[in-house]
Amino acid sequence: MAAPDLTLVASLRPAALDGRRGVVRLHPEVLTALALRPGDPVRLAGRRVTAGIVAPAGPAASTALLYADDLLLGNLGVRDGGQVTVSRAPVIPARRVTLTGPVQVTAAVSPEMLRLALLGKVVTAGDDVSLLPQDVLPDASVRALVAAARHSLSTTVGYAWTSTLLTVAAAEPDVAALVTMDTVVGWEHGPVTRAAGSAGPTRAAGSAGPTRAAGSAPATDAAVRGGGDAAHESAGPDAAPAVDELPGLRAQAEELTELLDLGFHHREVLGRLGTTVSLGVLVAGPAGSGKSALVRAVAARVGARVRPLWAPELAALTNDAAARRLRAAADDVRGNGPAVLLVTDVEALAPADDAGPVSTVFRQVLAETVRAGVAVVCTTSRPEAVDPGLRAPDLLSLRITVPLPDQALRREQLTVLTRQVPLAEDVRLDEVAGRTPGFVAADLAALVREAGVRAALRQKSADAPTVAMGDFTAALEVVRPTTMAASTLELADVTLDDVGDMVEVKQTLTESVLWPLTYPDTFARLGVQPPRGVLLYGPPGCGKTYLVTALAGSGRANVLSVKGAELLSKWVGESERAVRELFRRAREAAPTLIFLDEVDALAPVRGQASDGGTTDRVVAALLTELDGVESLRNVVVVGATNRPDLVDPALLRPGRLERLVYVPPPDGVARAEILRAAARNVPFADDVDIAALGDGLDGFSAADCAALVREAALAAMRESLTASTVTAGHVEAARRRVGPSLDPAQVAWLAAYAEARTTR
């Protein structure tokens, strides 16, 4: 007997962990009444008919309510409190799903990646769907695929991939179609992906053009031509970006064009010269920098079609299935005119530390394909993680590096991205480019989108809305460069101007840290190498870390902060790997400031540790990174310690942490400045003499002065929670509670150490 339909009241579930994943939640008794199990598809009827995946609601849920997110309610056409009829839906795998979306996403997300984002969802024609993978109730066999999809979507689309909405233009069947690995998924008016194991592309029939997702900024094809690393098959010359619209990649495009044109169209010249050309290429560069866009643009220029393979998807398959997919793709590109086999994120398929069966098959297929005269282009954002064997002369013989854009290139990219965006008169793209160090093209595209969203929220009823400079400023607060996704330092809204006194120290740091990061061209013009690093030393609590925070607050560089012991590991080789990874991220996000706090724990004097040589190897890794063969361009290292005598001397010579800056304990004038800075927002009464107070705080560090101000405010609150000012009496009460923390012996020793280095 068929389970009955039930009519329930829709209840909005804001900020749910499974939000925008096509999941509805019902009381367990309702699930029993409808003969449903968690993960089953359900048919939902409101003003529209749609479908979802069912999951149990919590114990406090109501049996009369259906819990859904805003996206699902929008697909139903009902509001919070509207009526929805729920019934069990048969499990029918989708044969084909075609979607539309913002052009930034359709150009950057491959059909393979799109299928993984929809995997396990039930879709209905006309619905809006998100890119958030259905990882709430995933099948165990696809967990690795879903995890790979999340990582690749984050690096490919950049910021806001979680909020982008797509529209299901067509689906077979048109209601409650379950997306599986056998579903043919693609973009309307664009390429589609074959089911797993199929050979050859299939094109979806489209009708209307792509639509813009809700809340997305205005965009054109040019808005993504500088970024996005997902590969998909070119739908012809019109679908690929033009080489002239790839700011910062023109030199790389010319190099790749010359190679492919020679290999595809002028082999007879090579034959007369008695030589051949290998068309294996490795394109390396930061995620989102436009590696795949570069390949598609060059392929369109030389008249070649592109056959994509997404390495993480293949790596998640069984060995036999992955081998079949590889050989099917290779067979598809051989003997059918000029073609490029594009393998994205190749490190997932051929890692440097694991030569498994799939990696072996991949090398065989790669060698056979290159010998057959087909171009094989592999892209990676982590070249050090790629199997070195792929760089053999008969495999990937040519390496093309896509650099991180500098300020001039970011300005050029922003010009392309905002070509059809109505900008207000106060927008200064030069300033935006200067405030986006480490941003790649995909990050800049996300920034423009977010600024457009902010502008739309401000001007919902305007006839001619524009994007103002304030919208870009607001967007910069939430859009972070992809390369800095794991940054450990929260940037405070302070600069060196907010640091009390320390005039000489601030001047030295400006010259040694900010100038190399802000004016590298000036150093190059004068023919001098900028300082590589600075060591701040001084008594505890005197503002060493605060000074670095103020340097970071200048906004002209990305900041990576590491506590000394964080890089140390008991496993052999892991500490050195952590050091290499730190500096690799710094190079990718340049200009970058690396802050090594408590550097004496990370790089102590070698030969004196009892940890099996771990710290000695870390010191060697640091020395190699600071002045090794590989250039450390636009990266400055700042270390901080209160025991400079414990730091390995080799780290302090010129070319490494060559500038030693003593941060002394504050004197009376400096203490008064620190008190004023700490009390900027504290309403002191007229009877509080800050200058006299600073003179009387002998032995107080900067941290002690800040603690005194804080304790005085608390004393006023203890007296009355309605207090409006902090009086001299409150300060005196705080003075009895807060004492100096500086050790006179340590202060004297550090002062003598600084004097000895000055007179040396």
PDB file of C-alpha atoms in Angstrom, residues 449-588:
ATOM      1  CA  ARG A 449      31.508  40.356  -7.458  1.00  0.00           C
ATOM      2  CA  GLU A 450      31.374  41.145  -3.750  1.00  0.00           C
ATOM      3  CA  ALA A 451      31.657  44.888  -4.430  1.00  0.00           C
ATOM      4  CA  GLY A 452      28.764  44.538  -6.886  1.00  0.00           C
ATOM      5  CA  VAL A 453      26.678  42.774  -4.235  1.00  0.00           C
ATOM      6  CA  ARG A 454      27.388  45.557  -1.734  1.00  0.00           C
ATOM      7  CA  ALA A 455      26.416  48.138  -4.340  1.00  0.00           C
ATOM      8  CA  ALA A 456      23.189  46.272  -5.139  1.00  0.00           C
ATOM      9  CA  LEU A 457      22.226  46.148  -1.459  1.00  0.00           C
ATOM     10  CA  ARG A 458      22.687  49.912  -1.201  1.00  0.00           C
ATOM     11  CA  GLN A 459      20.790  50.780  -4.370  1.00  0.00           C
ATOM     12  CA  LYS A 460      17.932  48.299  -4.657  1.00  0.00           C
ATOM     13  CA  SER A 461      15.580  50.887  -6.139  1.00  0.00           C
ATOM     14  CA  ALA A 462      18.102  52.958  -8.122  1.00  0.00           C
ATOM     15  CA  ASP A 463      17.607  53.318 -11.870  1.00  0.00           C
ATOM     16  CA  ALA A 464      21.339  53.590 -12.587  1.00  0.00           C
ATOM     17  CA  PRO A 465      23.247  51.887  -9.765  1.00  0.00           C
ATOM     18  CA  THR A 466      27.018  52.212  -9.612  1.00  0.00           C
ATOM     19  CA  VAL A 467      29.813  50.520  -7.701  1.00  0.00           C
ATOM     20  CA  ALA A 468      31.568  52.991  -5.416  1.00  0.00           C
ATOM     21  CA  MET A 469      34.965  52.928  -3.748  1.00  0.00           C
ATOM     22  CA  GLY A 470      33.246  52.212  -0.441  1.00  0.00           C
ATOM     23  CA  ASP A 471      31.869  48.989  -1.913  1.00  0.00           C
ATOM     24  CA  PHE A 472      35.392  47.841  -2.793  1.00  0.00           C
ATOM     25  CA  THR A 473      36.588  48.794   0.695  1.00  0.00           C
ATOM     26  CA  ALA A 474      33.799  46.763   2.278  1.00  0.00           C
ATOM     27  CA  ALA A 475      34.510  43.831  -0.039  1.00  0.00           C
ATOM     28  CA  LEU A 476      38.189  43.867   0.959  1.00  0.00           C
ATOM     29  CA  GLU A 477      37.139  43.140   4.544  1.00  0.00           C
ATOM     30  CA  VAL A 478      35.693  39.750   3.600  1.00  0.00           C
ATOM     31  CA  VAL A 479      37.530  38.672   0.438  1.00  0.00           C
ATOM     32  CA  ARG A 480      40.910  37.177   1.220  1.00  0.00           C
ATOM     33  CA  PRO A 481      43.460  35.871  -1.284  1.00  0.00           C
ATOM     34  CA  THR A 482      43.264  32.151  -1.919  1.00  0.00           C
ATOM     35  CA  THR A 483      46.933  31.740  -1.045  1.00  0.00           C
ATOM     36  CA  MET A 484      46.255  33.146   2.437  1.00  0.00           C
ATOM     37  CA  ALA A 485      43.308  30.906   3.282  1.00  0.00           C
ATOM     38  CA  ALA A 486      45.180  29.407   6.258  1.00  0.00           C
ATOM     39  CA  SER A 487      46.813  32.590   7.555  1.00  0.00           C
ATOM     40  CA  THR A 488      47.153  32.488  11.313  1.00  0.00           C
ATOM     41  CA  LEU A 489      47.248  36.225  12.006  1.00  0.00           C
ATOM     42  CA  GLU A 490      44.093  38.289  12.353  1.00  0.00           C
ATOM     43  CA  LEU A 491      44.995  41.755  11.142  1.00  0.00           C
ATOM     44  CA  ALA A 492      44.145  44.474  13.633  1.00  0.00           C
ATOM     45  CA  ASP A 493      43.091  47.957  12.632  1.00  0.00           C
ATOM     46  CA  VAL A 494      46.335  49.572  13.853  1.00  0.00           C
ATOM     47  CA  THR A 495      49.355  51.032  12.106  1.00  0.00           C
ATOM     48  CA  LEU A 496      52.759  52.265  13.221  1.00  0.00           C
ATOM     49  CA  ASP A 497      51.162  55.654  13.898  1.00  0.00           C
ATOM     50  CA  ASP A 498      49.220  54.004  16.735  1.00  0.00           C
ATOM     51  CA  VAL A 499      52.427  52.835  18.451  1.00  0.00           C
ATOM     52  CA  GLY A 500      53.404  55.185  21.216  1.00  0.00           C
ATOM     53  CA  ASP A 501      56.914  56.708  21.022  1.00  0.00           C
ATOM     54  CA  MET A 502      59.623  54.271  19.656  1.00  0.00           C
ATOM     55  CA  VAL A 503      60.515  56.763  16.926  1.00  0.00           C
ATOM     56  CA  GLU A 504      63.859  55.177  16.039  1.00  0.00           C
ATOM     57  CA  VAL A 505      62.464  51.638  16.145  1.00  0.00           C
ATOM     58  CA  LYS A 506      59.545  52.568  13.880  1.00  0.00           C
ATOM     59  CA  GLN A 507      61.874  54.293  11.423  1.00  0.00           C
ATOM     60  CA  THR A 508      64.150  51.241  11.266  1.00  0.00           C
ATOM     61  CA  LEU A 509      61.190  48.902  10.689  1.00  0.00           C
ATOM     62  CA  THR A 510      59.774  51.185   8.004  1.00  0.00           C
ATOM     63  CA  GLU A 511      63.076  51.124   6.123  1.00  0.00           C
ATOM     64  CA  SER A 512      63.775  47.408   6.669  1.00  0.00           C
ATOM     65  CA  VAL A 513      60.284  45.932   6.246  1.00  0.00           C
ATOM     66  CA  LEU A 514      57.819  48.288   4.592  1.00  0.00           C
ATOM     67  CA  TRP A 515      60.134  49.816   1.990  1.00  0.00           C
ATOM     68  CA  PRO A 516      61.263  46.456   0.478  1.00  0.00           C
ATOM     69  CA  LEU A 517      57.627  45.314   0.272  1.00  0.00           C
ATOM     70  CA  THR A 518      56.193  48.587  -0.989  1.00  0.00           C
ATOM     71  CA  TYR A 519      58.977  49.926  -3.238  1.00  0.00           C
ATOM     72  CA  PRO A 520      60.827  46.902  -4.725  1.00  0.00           C
ATOM     73  CA  ASP A 521      61.338  48.801  -7.989  1.00  0.00           C
ATOM     74  CA  THR A 522      63.299  51.510  -6.193  1.00  0.00           C
ATOM     75  CA  PHE A 523      65.731  48.962  -4.761  1.00  0.00           C
ATOM     76  CA  ALA A 524      66.113  47.424  -8.214  1.00  0.00           C
ATOM     77  CA  ARG A 525      66.717  50.820  -9.799  1.00  0.00           C
ATOM     78  CA  LEU A 526      69.472  51.598  -7.297  1.00  0.00           C
ATOM     79  CA  GLY A 527      71.002  48.141  -7.756  1.00  0.00           C
ATOM     80  CA  VAL A 528      70.821  47.071  -4.106  1.00  0.00           C
ATOM     81  CA  GLN A 529      69.353  43.995  -2.478  1.00  0.00           C
ATOM     82  CA  PRO A 530      66.713  44.887   0.157  1.00  0.00           C
ATOM     83  CA  PRO A 531      67.115  43.511   3.698  1.00  0.00           C
ATOM     84  CA  ARG A 532      65.946  39.912   3.913  1.00  0.00           C
ATOM     85  CA  GLY A 533      64.933  39.910   7.556  1.00  0.00           C
ATOM     86  CA  VAL A 534      64.776  41.675  10.910  1.00  0.00           C
ATOM     87  CA  LEU A 535      65.112  40.392  14.463  1.00  0.00           C
ATOM     88  CA  LEU A 536      63.235  42.289  17.172  1.00  0.00           C
ATOM     89  CA  TYR A 537      64.575  41.664  20.654  1.00  0.00           C
ATOM     90  CA  GLY A 538      63.834  43.180  24.010  1.00  0.00           C
ATOM     91  CA  PRO A 539      62.242  42.513  27.406  1.00  0.00           C
ATOM     92  CA  PRO A 540      58.855  40.763  27.500  1.00  0.00           C
ATOM     93  CA  GLY A 541      55.831  43.032  27.179  1.00  0.00           C
ATOM     94  CA  CYS A 542      57.614  45.921  25.465  1.00  0.00           C
ATOM     95  CA  GLY A 543      55.655  45.744  22.223  1.00  0.00           C
ATOM     96  CA  LYS A 544      57.564  43.462  19.850  1.00  0.00           C
ATOM     97  CA  THR A 545      54.473  41.560  18.694  1.00  0.00           C
ATOM     98  CA  TYR A 546      52.409  44.751  18.693  1.00  0.00           C
ATOM     99  CA  LEU A 547      54.945  46.366  16.361  1.00  0.00           C
ATOM    100  CA  VAL A 548      54.555  43.501  13.896  1.00  0.00           C
ATOM    101  CA  THR A 549      50.770  43.769  14.162  1.00  0.00           C
ATOM    102  CA  ALA A 550      51.098  47.458  13.317  1.00  0.00           C
ATOM    103  CA  LEU A 551      53.292  46.609  10.317  1.00  0.00           C
ATOM    104  CA  ALA A 552      50.627  44.161   9.152  1.00  0.00           C
ATOM    105  CA  GLY A 553      47.964  46.799   9.640  1.00  0.00           C
ATOM    106  CA  SER A 554      49.534  48.903   6.912  1.00  0.00           C
ATOM    107  CA  GLY A 555      47.659  46.648   4.460  1.00  0.00           C
ATOM    108  CA  ARG A 556      50.519  46.583   1.949  1.00  0.00           C
ATOM    109  CA  ALA A 557      51.526  42.968   2.514  1.00  0.00           C
ATOM    110  CA  ASN A 558      50.072  39.606   3.466  1.00  0.00           C
ATOM    111  CA  VAL A 559      51.126  38.304   6.848  1.00  0.00           C
ATOM    112  CA  LEU A 560      51.970  34.756   7.911  1.00  0.00           C
ATOM    113  CA  SER A 561      52.425  34.402  11.654  1.00  0.00           C
ATOM    114  CA  VAL A 562      54.051  31.346  13.239  1.00  0.00           C
ATOM    115  CA  LYS A 563      54.893  30.681  16.861  1.00  0.00           C
ATOM    116  CA  GLY A 564      58.336  29.177  17.223  1.00  0.00           C
ATOM    117  CA  ALA A 565      57.268  25.752  18.448  1.00  0.00           C
ATOM    118  CA  GLU A 566      54.411  25.368  15.926  1.00  0.00           C
ATOM    119  CA  LEU A 567      56.769  24.166  13.189  1.00  0.00           C
ATOM    120  CA  LEU A 568      58.439  21.519  15.332  1.00  0.00           C
ATOM    121  CA  SER A 569      57.307  17.904  15.008  1.00  0.00           C
ATOM    122  CA  LYS A 570      58.515  14.664  16.529  1.00  0.00           C
ATOM    123  CA  TRP A 571      58.312  12.957  13.119  1.00  0.00           C
ATOM    124  CA  VAL A 572      61.529  12.987  11.125  1.00  0.00           C
ATOM    125  CA  GLY A 573      61.339  15.371   8.172  1.00  0.00           C
ATOM    126  CA  GLU A 574      58.002  16.953   9.109  1.00  0.00           C
ATOM    127  CA  SER A 575      59.536  20.069  10.700  1.00  0.00           C
ATOM    128  CA  GLU A 576      61.651  20.780   7.624  1.00  0.00           C
ATOM    129  CA  ARG A 577      58.598  20.165   5.427  1.00  0.00           C
ATOM    130  CA  ALA A 578      56.638  22.701   7.506  1.00  0.00           C
ATOM    131  CA  VAL A 579      59.389  25.298   7.000  1.00  0.00           C
ATOM    132  CA  ARG A 580      59.433  24.705   3.232  1.00  0.00           C
ATOM    133  CA  GLU A 581      55.642  24.916   3.086  1.00  0.00           C
ATOM    134  CA  LEU A 582      55.667  28.189   5.054  1.00  0.00           C
ATOM    135  CA  PHE A 583      58.074  29.846   2.645  1.00  0.00           C
ATOM    136  CA  ARG A 584      56.313  28.373  -0.394  1.00  0.00           C
ATOM    137  CA  ARG A 585      53.056  29.974   0.732  1.00  0.00           C
ATOM    138  CA  ALA A 586      54.909  33.221   1.375  1.00  0.00           C
ATOM    139  CA  ARG A 587      56.327  33.250  -2.172  1.00  0.00           C
ATOM    140  CA  GLU A 588      52.897  32.543  -3.639  1.00  0.00           C
TER     141      GLU A 588
END
